[in-house]
Tab-separated table of C-alpha atoms in Angstrom:
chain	number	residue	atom	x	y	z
C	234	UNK	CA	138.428	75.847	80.781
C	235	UNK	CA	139.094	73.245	82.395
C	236	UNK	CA	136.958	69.236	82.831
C	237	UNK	CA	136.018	69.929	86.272
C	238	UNK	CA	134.689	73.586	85.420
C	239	UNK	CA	133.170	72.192	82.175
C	240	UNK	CA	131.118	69.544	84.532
C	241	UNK	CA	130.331	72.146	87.141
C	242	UNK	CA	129.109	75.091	84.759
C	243	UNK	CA	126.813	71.959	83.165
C	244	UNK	CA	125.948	71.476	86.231
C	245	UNK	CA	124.851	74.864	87.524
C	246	UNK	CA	122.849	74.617	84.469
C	247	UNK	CA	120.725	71.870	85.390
C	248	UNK	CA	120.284	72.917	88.557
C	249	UNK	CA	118.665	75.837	87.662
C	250	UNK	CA	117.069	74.261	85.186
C	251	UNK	CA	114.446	73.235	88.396
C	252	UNK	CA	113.730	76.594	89.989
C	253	UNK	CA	113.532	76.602	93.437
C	254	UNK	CA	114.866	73.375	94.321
C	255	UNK	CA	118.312	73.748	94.733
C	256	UNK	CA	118.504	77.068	95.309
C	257	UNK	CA	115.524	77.032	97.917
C	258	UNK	CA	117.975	75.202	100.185
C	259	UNK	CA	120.801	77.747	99.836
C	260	UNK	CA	121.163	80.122	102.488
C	261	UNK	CA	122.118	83.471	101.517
C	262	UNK	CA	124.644	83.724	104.050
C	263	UNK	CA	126.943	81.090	101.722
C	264	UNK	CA	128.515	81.796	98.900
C	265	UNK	CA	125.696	81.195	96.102
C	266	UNK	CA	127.828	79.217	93.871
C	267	UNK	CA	129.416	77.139	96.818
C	268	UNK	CA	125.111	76.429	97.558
C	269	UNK	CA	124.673	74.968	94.377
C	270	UNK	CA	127.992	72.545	94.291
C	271	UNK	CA	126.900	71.668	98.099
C	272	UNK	CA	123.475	72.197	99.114
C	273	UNK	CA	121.912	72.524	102.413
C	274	UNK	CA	119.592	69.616	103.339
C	275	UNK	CA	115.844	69.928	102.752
C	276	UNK	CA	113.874	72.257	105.530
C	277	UNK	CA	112.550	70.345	108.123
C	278	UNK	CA	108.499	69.529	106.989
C	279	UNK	CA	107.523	69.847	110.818
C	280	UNK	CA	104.790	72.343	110.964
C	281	UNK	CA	105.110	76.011	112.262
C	282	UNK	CA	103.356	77.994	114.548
C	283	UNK	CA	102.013	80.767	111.703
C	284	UNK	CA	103.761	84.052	111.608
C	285	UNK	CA	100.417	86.036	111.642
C	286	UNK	CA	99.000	84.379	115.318
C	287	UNK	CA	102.435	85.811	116.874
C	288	UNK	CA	102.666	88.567	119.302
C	289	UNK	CA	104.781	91.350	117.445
C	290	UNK	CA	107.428	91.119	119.381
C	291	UNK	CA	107.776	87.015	118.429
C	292	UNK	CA	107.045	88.114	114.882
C	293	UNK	CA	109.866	90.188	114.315
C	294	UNK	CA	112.463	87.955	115.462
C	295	UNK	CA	111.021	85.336	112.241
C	296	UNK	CA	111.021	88.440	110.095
C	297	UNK	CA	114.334	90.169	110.673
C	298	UNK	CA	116.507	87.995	109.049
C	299	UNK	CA	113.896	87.787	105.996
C	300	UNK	CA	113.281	91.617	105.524
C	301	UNK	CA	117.321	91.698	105.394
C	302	UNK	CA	117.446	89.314	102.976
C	303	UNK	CA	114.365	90.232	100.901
C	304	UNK	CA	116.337	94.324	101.119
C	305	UNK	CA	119.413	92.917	99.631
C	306	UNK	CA	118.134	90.754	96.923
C	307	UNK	CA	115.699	93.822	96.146
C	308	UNK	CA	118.530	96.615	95.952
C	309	UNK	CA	120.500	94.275	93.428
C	310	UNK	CA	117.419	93.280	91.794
C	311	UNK	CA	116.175	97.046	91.251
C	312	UNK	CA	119.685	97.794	90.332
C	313	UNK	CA	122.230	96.166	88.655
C	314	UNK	CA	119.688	93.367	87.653
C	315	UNK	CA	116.777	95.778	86.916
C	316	UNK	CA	116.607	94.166	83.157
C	317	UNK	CA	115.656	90.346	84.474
C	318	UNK	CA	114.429	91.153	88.106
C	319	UNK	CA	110.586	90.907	88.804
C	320	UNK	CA	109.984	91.363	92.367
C	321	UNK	CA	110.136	89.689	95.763
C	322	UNK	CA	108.120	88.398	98.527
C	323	UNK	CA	108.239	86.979	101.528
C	324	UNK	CA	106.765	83.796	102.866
C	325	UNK	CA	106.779	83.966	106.635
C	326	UNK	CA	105.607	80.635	107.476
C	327	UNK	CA	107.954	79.092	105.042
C	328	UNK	CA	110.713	81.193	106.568
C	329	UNK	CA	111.835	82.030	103.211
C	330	UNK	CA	111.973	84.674	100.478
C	331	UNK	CA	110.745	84.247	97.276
C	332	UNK	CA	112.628	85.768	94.028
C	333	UNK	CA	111.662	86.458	90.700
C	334	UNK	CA	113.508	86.868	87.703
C	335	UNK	CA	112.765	86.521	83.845
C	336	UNK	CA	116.408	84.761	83.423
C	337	UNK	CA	117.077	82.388	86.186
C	338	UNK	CA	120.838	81.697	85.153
C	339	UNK	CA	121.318	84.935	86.776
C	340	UNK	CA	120.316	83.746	90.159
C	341	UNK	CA	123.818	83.255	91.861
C	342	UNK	CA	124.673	86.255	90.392
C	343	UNK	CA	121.876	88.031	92.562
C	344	UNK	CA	122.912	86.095	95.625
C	345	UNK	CA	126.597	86.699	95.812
C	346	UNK	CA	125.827	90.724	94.807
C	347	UNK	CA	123.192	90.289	97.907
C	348	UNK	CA	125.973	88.796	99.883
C	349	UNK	CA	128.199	91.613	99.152
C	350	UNK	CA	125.837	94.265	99.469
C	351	UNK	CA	125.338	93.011	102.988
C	352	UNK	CA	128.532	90.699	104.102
C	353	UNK	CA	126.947	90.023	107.554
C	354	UNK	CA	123.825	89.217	105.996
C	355	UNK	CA	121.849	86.243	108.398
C	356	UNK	CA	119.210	85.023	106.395
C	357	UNK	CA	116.706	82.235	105.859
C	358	UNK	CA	116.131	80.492	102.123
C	359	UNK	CA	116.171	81.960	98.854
C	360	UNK	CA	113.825	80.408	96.259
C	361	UNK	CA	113.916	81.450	92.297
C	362	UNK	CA	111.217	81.535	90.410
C	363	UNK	CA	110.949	82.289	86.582
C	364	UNK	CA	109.094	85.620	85.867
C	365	UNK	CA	107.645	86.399	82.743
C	366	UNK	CA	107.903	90.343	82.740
C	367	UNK	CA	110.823	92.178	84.441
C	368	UNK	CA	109.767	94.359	87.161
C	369	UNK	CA	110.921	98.006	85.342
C	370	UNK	CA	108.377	96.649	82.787
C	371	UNK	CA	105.575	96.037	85.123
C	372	UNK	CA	106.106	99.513	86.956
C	373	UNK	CA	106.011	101.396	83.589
C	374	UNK	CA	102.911	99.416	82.668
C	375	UNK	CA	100.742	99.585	86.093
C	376	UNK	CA	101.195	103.287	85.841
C	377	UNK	CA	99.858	103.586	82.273
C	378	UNK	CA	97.047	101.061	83.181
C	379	UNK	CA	95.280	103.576	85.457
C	380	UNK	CA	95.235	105.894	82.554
C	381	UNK	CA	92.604	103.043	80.513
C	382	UNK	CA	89.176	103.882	80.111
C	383	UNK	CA	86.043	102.516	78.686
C	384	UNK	CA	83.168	104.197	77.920
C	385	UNK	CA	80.698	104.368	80.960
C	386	UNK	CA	82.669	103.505	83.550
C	387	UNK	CA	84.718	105.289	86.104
C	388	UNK	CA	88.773	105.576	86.282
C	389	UNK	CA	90.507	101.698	86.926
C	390	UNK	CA	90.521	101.709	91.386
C	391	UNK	CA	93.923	100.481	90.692
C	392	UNK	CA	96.748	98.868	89.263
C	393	UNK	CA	99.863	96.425	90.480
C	394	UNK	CA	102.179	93.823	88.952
C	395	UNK	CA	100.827	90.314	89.655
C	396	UNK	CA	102.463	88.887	92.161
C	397	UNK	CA	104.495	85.971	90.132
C	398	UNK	CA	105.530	89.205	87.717
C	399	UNK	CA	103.495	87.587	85.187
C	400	UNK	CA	101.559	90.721	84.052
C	401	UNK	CA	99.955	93.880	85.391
C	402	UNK	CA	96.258	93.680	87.585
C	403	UNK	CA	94.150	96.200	87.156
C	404	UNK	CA	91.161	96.478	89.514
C	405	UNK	CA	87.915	98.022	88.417
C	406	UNK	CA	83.720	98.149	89.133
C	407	UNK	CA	82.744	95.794	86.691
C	408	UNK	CA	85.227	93.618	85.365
C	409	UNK	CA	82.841	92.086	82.178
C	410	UNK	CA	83.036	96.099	80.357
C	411	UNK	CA	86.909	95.997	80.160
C	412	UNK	CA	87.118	92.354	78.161
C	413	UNK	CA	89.163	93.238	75.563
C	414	UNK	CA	91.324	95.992	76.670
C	415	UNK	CA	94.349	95.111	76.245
C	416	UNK	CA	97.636	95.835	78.292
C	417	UNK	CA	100.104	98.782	78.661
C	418	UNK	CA	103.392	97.925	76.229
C	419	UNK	CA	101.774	94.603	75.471
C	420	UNK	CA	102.159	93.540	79.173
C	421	UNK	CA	99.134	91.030	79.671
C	422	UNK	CA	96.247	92.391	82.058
C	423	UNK	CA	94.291	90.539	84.356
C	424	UNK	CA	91.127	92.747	85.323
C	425	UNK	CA	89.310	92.211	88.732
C	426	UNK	CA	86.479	93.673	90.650
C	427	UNK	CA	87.923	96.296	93.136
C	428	UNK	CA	86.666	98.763	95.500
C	429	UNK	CA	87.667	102.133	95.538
C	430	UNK	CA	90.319	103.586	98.354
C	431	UNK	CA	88.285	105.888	100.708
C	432	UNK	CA	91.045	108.818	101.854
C	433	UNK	CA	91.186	108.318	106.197
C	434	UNK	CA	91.252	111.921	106.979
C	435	UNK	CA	88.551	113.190	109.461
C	436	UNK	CA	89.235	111.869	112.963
C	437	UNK	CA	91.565	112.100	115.496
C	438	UNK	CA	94.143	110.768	117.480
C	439	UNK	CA	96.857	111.187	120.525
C	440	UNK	CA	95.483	114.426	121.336
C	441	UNK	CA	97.505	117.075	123.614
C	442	UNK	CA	100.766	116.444	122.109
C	443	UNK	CA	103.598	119.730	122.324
C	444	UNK	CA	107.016	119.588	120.901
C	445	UNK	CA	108.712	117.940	120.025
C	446	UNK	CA	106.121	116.146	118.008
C	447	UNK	CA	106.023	112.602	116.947
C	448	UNK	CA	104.305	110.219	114.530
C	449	UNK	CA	100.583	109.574	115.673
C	450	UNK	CA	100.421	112.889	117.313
C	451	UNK	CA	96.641	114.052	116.507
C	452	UNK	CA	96.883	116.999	113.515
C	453	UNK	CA	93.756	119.523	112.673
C	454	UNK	CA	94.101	123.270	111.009
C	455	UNK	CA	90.169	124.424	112.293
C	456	UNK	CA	89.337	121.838	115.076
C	457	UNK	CA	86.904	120.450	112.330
C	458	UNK	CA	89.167	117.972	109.972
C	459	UNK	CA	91.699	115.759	111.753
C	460	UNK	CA	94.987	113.582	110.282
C	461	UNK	CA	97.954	112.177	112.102
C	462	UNK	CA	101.310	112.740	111.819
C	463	UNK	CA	103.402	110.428	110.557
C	464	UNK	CA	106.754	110.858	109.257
C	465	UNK	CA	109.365	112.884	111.744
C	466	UNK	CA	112.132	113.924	109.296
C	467	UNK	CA	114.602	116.437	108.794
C	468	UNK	CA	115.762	118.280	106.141
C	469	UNK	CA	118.918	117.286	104.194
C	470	UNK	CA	120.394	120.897	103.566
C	471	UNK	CA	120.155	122.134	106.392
C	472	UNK	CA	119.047	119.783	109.619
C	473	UNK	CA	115.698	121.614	109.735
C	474	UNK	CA	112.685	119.234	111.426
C	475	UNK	CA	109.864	118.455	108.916
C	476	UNK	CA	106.834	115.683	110.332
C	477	UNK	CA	104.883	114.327	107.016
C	478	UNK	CA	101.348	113.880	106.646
C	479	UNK	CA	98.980	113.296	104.230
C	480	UNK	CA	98.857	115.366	100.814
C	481	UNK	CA	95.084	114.935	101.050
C	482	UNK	CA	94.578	116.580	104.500
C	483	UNK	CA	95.472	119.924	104.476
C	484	UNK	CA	95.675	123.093	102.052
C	485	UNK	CA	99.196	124.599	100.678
C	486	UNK	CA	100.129	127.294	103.546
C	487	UNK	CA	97.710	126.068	105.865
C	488	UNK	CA	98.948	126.041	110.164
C	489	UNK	CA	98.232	123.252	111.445
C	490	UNK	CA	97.966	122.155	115.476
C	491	UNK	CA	97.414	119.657	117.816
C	492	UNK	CA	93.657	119.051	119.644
C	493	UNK	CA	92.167	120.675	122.113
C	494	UNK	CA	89.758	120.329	124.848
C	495	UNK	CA	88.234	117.432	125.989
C	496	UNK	CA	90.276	114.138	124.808
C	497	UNK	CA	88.700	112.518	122.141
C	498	UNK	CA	86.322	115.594	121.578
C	499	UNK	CA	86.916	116.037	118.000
C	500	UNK	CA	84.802	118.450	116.017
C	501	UNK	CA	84.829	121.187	118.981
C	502	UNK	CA	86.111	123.998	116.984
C	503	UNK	CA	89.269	124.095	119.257
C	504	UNK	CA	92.719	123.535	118.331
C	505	UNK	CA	96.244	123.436	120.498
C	506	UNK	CA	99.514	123.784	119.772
C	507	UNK	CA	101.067	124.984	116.536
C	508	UNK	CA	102.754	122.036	114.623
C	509	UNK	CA	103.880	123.222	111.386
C	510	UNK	CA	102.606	125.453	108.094
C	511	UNK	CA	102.230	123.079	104.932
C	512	UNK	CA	105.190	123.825	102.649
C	513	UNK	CA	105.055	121.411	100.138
C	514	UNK	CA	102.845	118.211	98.712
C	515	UNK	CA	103.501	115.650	96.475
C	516	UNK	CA	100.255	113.921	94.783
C	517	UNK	CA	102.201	111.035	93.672
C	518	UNK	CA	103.287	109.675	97.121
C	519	UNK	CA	100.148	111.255	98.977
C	520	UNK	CA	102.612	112.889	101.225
C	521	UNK	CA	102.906	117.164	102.852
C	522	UNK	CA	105.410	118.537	104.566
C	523	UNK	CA	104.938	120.607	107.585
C	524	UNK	CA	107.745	122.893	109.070
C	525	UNK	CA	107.448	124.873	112.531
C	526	UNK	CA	107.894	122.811	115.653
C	527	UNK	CA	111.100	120.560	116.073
C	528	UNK	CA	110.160	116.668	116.471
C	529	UNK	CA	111.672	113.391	117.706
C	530	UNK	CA	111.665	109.805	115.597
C	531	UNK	CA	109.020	108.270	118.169
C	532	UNK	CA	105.773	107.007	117.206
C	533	UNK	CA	102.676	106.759	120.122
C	534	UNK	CA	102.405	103.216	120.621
C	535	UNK	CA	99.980	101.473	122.862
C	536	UNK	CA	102.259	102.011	125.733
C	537	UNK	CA	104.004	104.758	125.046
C	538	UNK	CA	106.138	106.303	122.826
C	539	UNK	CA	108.697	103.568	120.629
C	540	UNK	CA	111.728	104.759	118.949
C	541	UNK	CA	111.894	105.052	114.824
C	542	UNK	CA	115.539	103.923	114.588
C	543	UNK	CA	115.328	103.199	110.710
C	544	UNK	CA	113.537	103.054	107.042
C	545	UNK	CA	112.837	100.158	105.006
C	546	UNK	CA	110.822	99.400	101.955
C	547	UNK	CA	108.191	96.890	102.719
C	548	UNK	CA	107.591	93.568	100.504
C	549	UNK	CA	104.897	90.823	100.094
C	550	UNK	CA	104.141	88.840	102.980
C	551	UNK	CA	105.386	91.245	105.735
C	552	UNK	CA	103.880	92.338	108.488
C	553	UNK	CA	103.195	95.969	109.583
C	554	UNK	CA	101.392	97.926	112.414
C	555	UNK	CA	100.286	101.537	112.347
C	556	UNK	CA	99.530	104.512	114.963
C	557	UNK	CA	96.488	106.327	112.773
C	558	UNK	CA	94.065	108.853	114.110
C	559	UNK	CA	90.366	107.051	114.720
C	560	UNK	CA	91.271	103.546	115.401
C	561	UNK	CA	93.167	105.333	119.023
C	562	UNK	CA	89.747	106.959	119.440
C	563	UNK	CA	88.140	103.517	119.277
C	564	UNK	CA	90.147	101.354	121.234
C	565	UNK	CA	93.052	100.376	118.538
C	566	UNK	CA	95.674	102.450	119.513
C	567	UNK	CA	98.118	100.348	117.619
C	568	UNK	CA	96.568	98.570	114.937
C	569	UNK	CA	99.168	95.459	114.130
C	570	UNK	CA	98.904	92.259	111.798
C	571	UNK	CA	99.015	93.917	108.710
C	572	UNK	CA	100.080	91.635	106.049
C	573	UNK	CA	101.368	92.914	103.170
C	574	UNK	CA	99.671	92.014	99.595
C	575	UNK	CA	100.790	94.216	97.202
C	576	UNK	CA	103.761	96.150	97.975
C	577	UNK	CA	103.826	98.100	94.181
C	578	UNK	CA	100.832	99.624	93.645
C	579	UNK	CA	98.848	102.439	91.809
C	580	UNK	CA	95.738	103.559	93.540
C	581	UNK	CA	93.139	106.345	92.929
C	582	UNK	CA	92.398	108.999	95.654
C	583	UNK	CA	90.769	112.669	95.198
C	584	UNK	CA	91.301	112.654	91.885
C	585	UNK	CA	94.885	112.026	91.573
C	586	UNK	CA	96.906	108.444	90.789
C	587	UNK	CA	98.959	107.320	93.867
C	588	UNK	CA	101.501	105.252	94.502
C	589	UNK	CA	102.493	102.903	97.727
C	590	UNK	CA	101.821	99.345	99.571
C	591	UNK	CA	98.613	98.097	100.667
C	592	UNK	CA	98.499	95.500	103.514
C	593	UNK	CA	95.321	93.884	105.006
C	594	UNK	CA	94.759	93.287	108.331
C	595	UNK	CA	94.779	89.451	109.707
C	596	UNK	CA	92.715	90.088	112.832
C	597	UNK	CA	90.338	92.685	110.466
C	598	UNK	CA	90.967	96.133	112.096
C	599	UNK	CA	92.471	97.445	109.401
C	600	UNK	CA	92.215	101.296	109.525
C	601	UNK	CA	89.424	103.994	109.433
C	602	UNK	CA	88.442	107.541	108.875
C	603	UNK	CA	90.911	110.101	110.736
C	604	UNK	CA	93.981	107.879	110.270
C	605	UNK	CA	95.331	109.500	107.428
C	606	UNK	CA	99.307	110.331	107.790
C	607	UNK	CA	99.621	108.051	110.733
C	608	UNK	CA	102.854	105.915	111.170
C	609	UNK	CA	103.290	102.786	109.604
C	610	UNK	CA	106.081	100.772	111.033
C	611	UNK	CA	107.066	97.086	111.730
C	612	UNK	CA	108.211	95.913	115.071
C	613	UNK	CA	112.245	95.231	115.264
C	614	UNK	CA	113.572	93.367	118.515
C	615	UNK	CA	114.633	95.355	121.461
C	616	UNK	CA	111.280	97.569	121.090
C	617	UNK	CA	112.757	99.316	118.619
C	618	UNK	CA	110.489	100.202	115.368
C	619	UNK	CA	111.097	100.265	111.561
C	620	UNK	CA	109.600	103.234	109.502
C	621	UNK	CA	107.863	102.194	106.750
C	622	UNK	CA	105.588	105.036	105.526
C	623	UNK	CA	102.388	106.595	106.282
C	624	UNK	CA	98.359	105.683	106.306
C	625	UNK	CA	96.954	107.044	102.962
C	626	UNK	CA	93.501	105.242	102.144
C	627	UNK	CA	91.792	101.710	102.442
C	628	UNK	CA	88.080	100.290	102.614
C	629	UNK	CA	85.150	101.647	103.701
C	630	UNK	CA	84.307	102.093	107.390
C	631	UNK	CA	82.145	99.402	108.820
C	632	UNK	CA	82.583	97.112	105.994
C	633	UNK	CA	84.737	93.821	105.275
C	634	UNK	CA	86.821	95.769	103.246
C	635	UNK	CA	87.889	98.015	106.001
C	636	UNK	CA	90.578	95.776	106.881
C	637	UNK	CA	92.960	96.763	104.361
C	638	UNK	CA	95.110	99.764	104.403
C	639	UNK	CA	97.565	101.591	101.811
C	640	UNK	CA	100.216	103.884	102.706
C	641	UNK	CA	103.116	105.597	100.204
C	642	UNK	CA	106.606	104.657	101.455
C	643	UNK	CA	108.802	106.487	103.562
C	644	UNK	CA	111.791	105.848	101.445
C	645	UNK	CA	109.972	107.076	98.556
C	646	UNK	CA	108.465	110.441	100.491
C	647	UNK	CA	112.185	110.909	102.028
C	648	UNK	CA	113.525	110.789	98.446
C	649	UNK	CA	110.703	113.325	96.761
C	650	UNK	CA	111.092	115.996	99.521
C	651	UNK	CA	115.123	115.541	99.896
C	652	UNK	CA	114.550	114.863	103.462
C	653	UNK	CA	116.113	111.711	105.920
C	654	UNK	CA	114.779	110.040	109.161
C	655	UNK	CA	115.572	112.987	112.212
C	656	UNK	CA	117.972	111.238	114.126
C	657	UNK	CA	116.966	112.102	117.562
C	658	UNK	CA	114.668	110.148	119.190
C-alpha cells in the first residue's frame, strides 16, 4: 500500500470517526469515497418553507429525490448490509436522509452499493448515524415483544424499533406494571402509554363504482358493513385481476359489491355491483384478496381518478395521502399530510398481531371508521401516484388520536399473495 493510500485510509477513518459531518455533505449522486477526500460545502442555514405546509403537488417534488435515495440505501441496507444496517428516515425539512448503522466504517460501502443499485440516482444528503442494534435484530425482537405479558393487563398495543435503532418500543395501558420486563434477545425496551388501533371498517365510500374497479371504490357484502378497496393487482401466474382489502372486513368466500341507492346512504340493506368473492387473507399484513371483476391501477382522488404507476416502501418522515371509505362521506375525500412515524411496526387488531406503517396526520384528519382497505399513496409529479399500501386501523373517532393511521404495505401484501401492481391504468 502505498503513503498516499496509507494517509487517505487514516483519513477515511477520522472522518467517520464524526458521524454525520462529513458524510452529511456528500451527495449520493458522487462517488462516496470521492465525498469524503472532497466534500461538498456545508448546506446553506437559510430557513425552509416546511415540507408539511406544502400543497402535495410542491411536496413531492422535495420528496422524490429523498424517497429514491432513502429506497436505495434501504435495499442495500436490508440486504447485503442486513448485519450492521438499522433503519432509515427521512428529514424533509433538512432535505436529507438519515442512515443508521451499528458499524459506521461501512458507510461508503452503503453509498457506492446505493449508487450502483440506482446509477441515475439524484439525491439530496446522506447523514450516518451510529446504531446500537442492527435492524434484523430489532424486527425479530418487536415481533416477540407483542407476545410479553404481565399479569392483569391486556396484550402490549404495539411494538417498533426506536427510531435511532437503539432498542425496541413497546406501547401499552399502563406503562408503571411492565417495569422490569425485560427485552426480546436482550434488545433494551422502552415501554410507553399507547392506545389501542380501532379496525376502520363500517362506512363507506365512492359509491356506484362498475368495472373496472379501482382503489377507494366503496366495498359491502350485505349493504350493512362497508370497506374500501385498495390495492388493484394482478396475479403473477396467470394475469388474473385481484383488488385487496382489508383481512378484517369480510368472511372467507364471502361476494362482495359496490353501494347502492342513495349516495352516501349506507346501512340501506342494498348493494350494487359484484366486485369479487374473498379468496384468500393474510392476518399478518391485514390484507384479502378478492377475484371477479377486472380493475384498473387508479385510485378516486378528490378530482377524479389518479393513476397508480408504481410501489414503494414508505420510511420515517414521509408523507402520504389516502382515499378511505368515511372520511369521502364527510368531506375528506382525499385525506393528505400524513407523516410517517414509524414505518416498522407491530400492532394489535381483532385479535391477531399485525404488521405495517403508521403515519399521523399534520392537519389532524387522520382517518375514521369505514376506511378500512382504502388506498394509501404519495403524490409523484406529473399527477401521477405512488402505491404504498392500504388503511388498516388508527385512533378512535372523534378523539385527538384519530389523526393517526396504520396501513400494511403494498410491497409486503404483493409479496404474501404472489401478486404485482395491474399494469393498466
Amino acid at each position: 500500500m502505498s503513503v498516499r493510500d496509507t494517509l487517505l485510509r487514516t483519513a477515511r477513518r477520522a472522518a467517520l470517526a464524526c458521524v454525520g459531518l462529513i458524510l452529511a455533505a456528500a451527495p449520493l449522486g458522487a462517488s462516496a469515497a470521492d465525498a469524503l477526500r472532497n466534500p461538498s460545502p456545508a448546506p446553506s442555514a437559510s430557513p425552509r418553507v416546511p415540507v408539511a405546509s406544502l400543497d402535495p403537488e410542491a411536496q413531492a417534488a422535495v420528496l422524490g429525490p429523498l424517497r429514491a435515495a432513502a429506497g436505495a440505501v434501504d435495499g442495500i441496507g436490508r440486504g447485503a448490509l442486513a448485519a450492521v444496517y438499522g433503519g432509515v428516515t427521512i428529514d424533509a425539512d433538512a432535505r436529507r436522509v438519515d442512515v443508521w448503522l451499528t458499524d459506521t466504517s461501512r458507510a461508503p460501502d452503503l453509498l457506492d452499493l446505493a449508487r450502483v443499485r440506482d446509477p441515475g440516482l439524484v439525491t439530496g444528503q446522506v447523514v450516518v448515524h451510529r446504531a446500537a442494534v442492527p435492524l434484523v435484530t430489532l424486527d425479530r425482537a418487536s415481533r416477540a415483544a407483542m407476545a410479553l405479558r404481565v399479569r392483569g393487563e391486556d396484550a402490549p398495543y404495539a411494538a417498533h424499533p426506536a427510531d435511532d435503532a437503539s432498542g425496541v418500543v413497546l406501547e401499552v395501558a399502563r406503562p408503571a406494571r411492565w417495569s422490569g420486563v425485560a427485552g426480546p434477545e436482550g434488545v433494551p425496551l422502552t415501554v410507553v402509554a399507547g392506545t389501542p388501533r380501532q379496525p376502520h371498517d363500517w362506512d363507506a365510500v365512492k359509491w356506484h363504482d362498475s368495472a373496472p374497479f379501482i382503489g377507494g371504490d366503496v366495498l359491502t357484502p350485505d349493504g350493512k358493513r362497508y370497506c374500501t378497496a385498495g390495492l388493484p393487482a394482478v396475479r403473477r401466474s396467470d394475469g388474473r385481476a385481484v383488488m385487496v382489502t382489508a383481512a378484517h372486513c369480510f368472511a372467507q368466500g364471502q361476494r362482495v359489491r359496490t353501494g347502492a341507492g342513495a349516495t352516501w346512504d349506507y346501512g340501506n340493506g342494498r348493494t350494487g355491483h359484484h366486485v369479487g368473492t374473498v379468496t384468500a387473507l393474510n392476518r399478518t399484513w391485514d390484507a384479502e384478496t378478492l377475484v371477479g371483476a377486472d380493475d384498473n391501477a387508479d385510485e378516486s382522488d378528490t378530482s377524479g381518478w389518479k393513476p397508480l404507476t408504481s410501489v414503494a416502501y414508505s420510511y420515517r418522515g414521509d408523507y402520504v395521502c389516502h382515499s378511505g371509505a368515511k372520511s369521502a362521506a364527510k368531506g375528506h375525500p382525499t385525506p393528505c399530510g400524513i407523516k410517517v412515524t414509524d414505518d416498522d411496526l407491530w400492532f394489535r387488531e381483532g385479535g391477531h398481531d399485525v404488521r405495517g406503517v403508521e403515519g399521523v396526520d399534520v392537519h389532524g384528519w387522520g382517518s375514521v371508521g369505514g376506511d378500512s382497505g382504502g388506498t394509501v399513496f404519495a403524490v409523484e409529479p406529473h399527477g401521477e401516484r405512488q402505491l404504498r399500501g392500504m388503511v388498516s386501523s388508527g385512533g378512535d373517532d372523534g378523539t385527538a388520536d384519530q389523526r393517526r393511521v396504520d396501513w400494511p404495505e403494498a410491497v409486503d401484501v404483493f409479496r404474501a399473495f404472489q401478486l404485482k401492481l395491474n399494469p393498466t391504468t
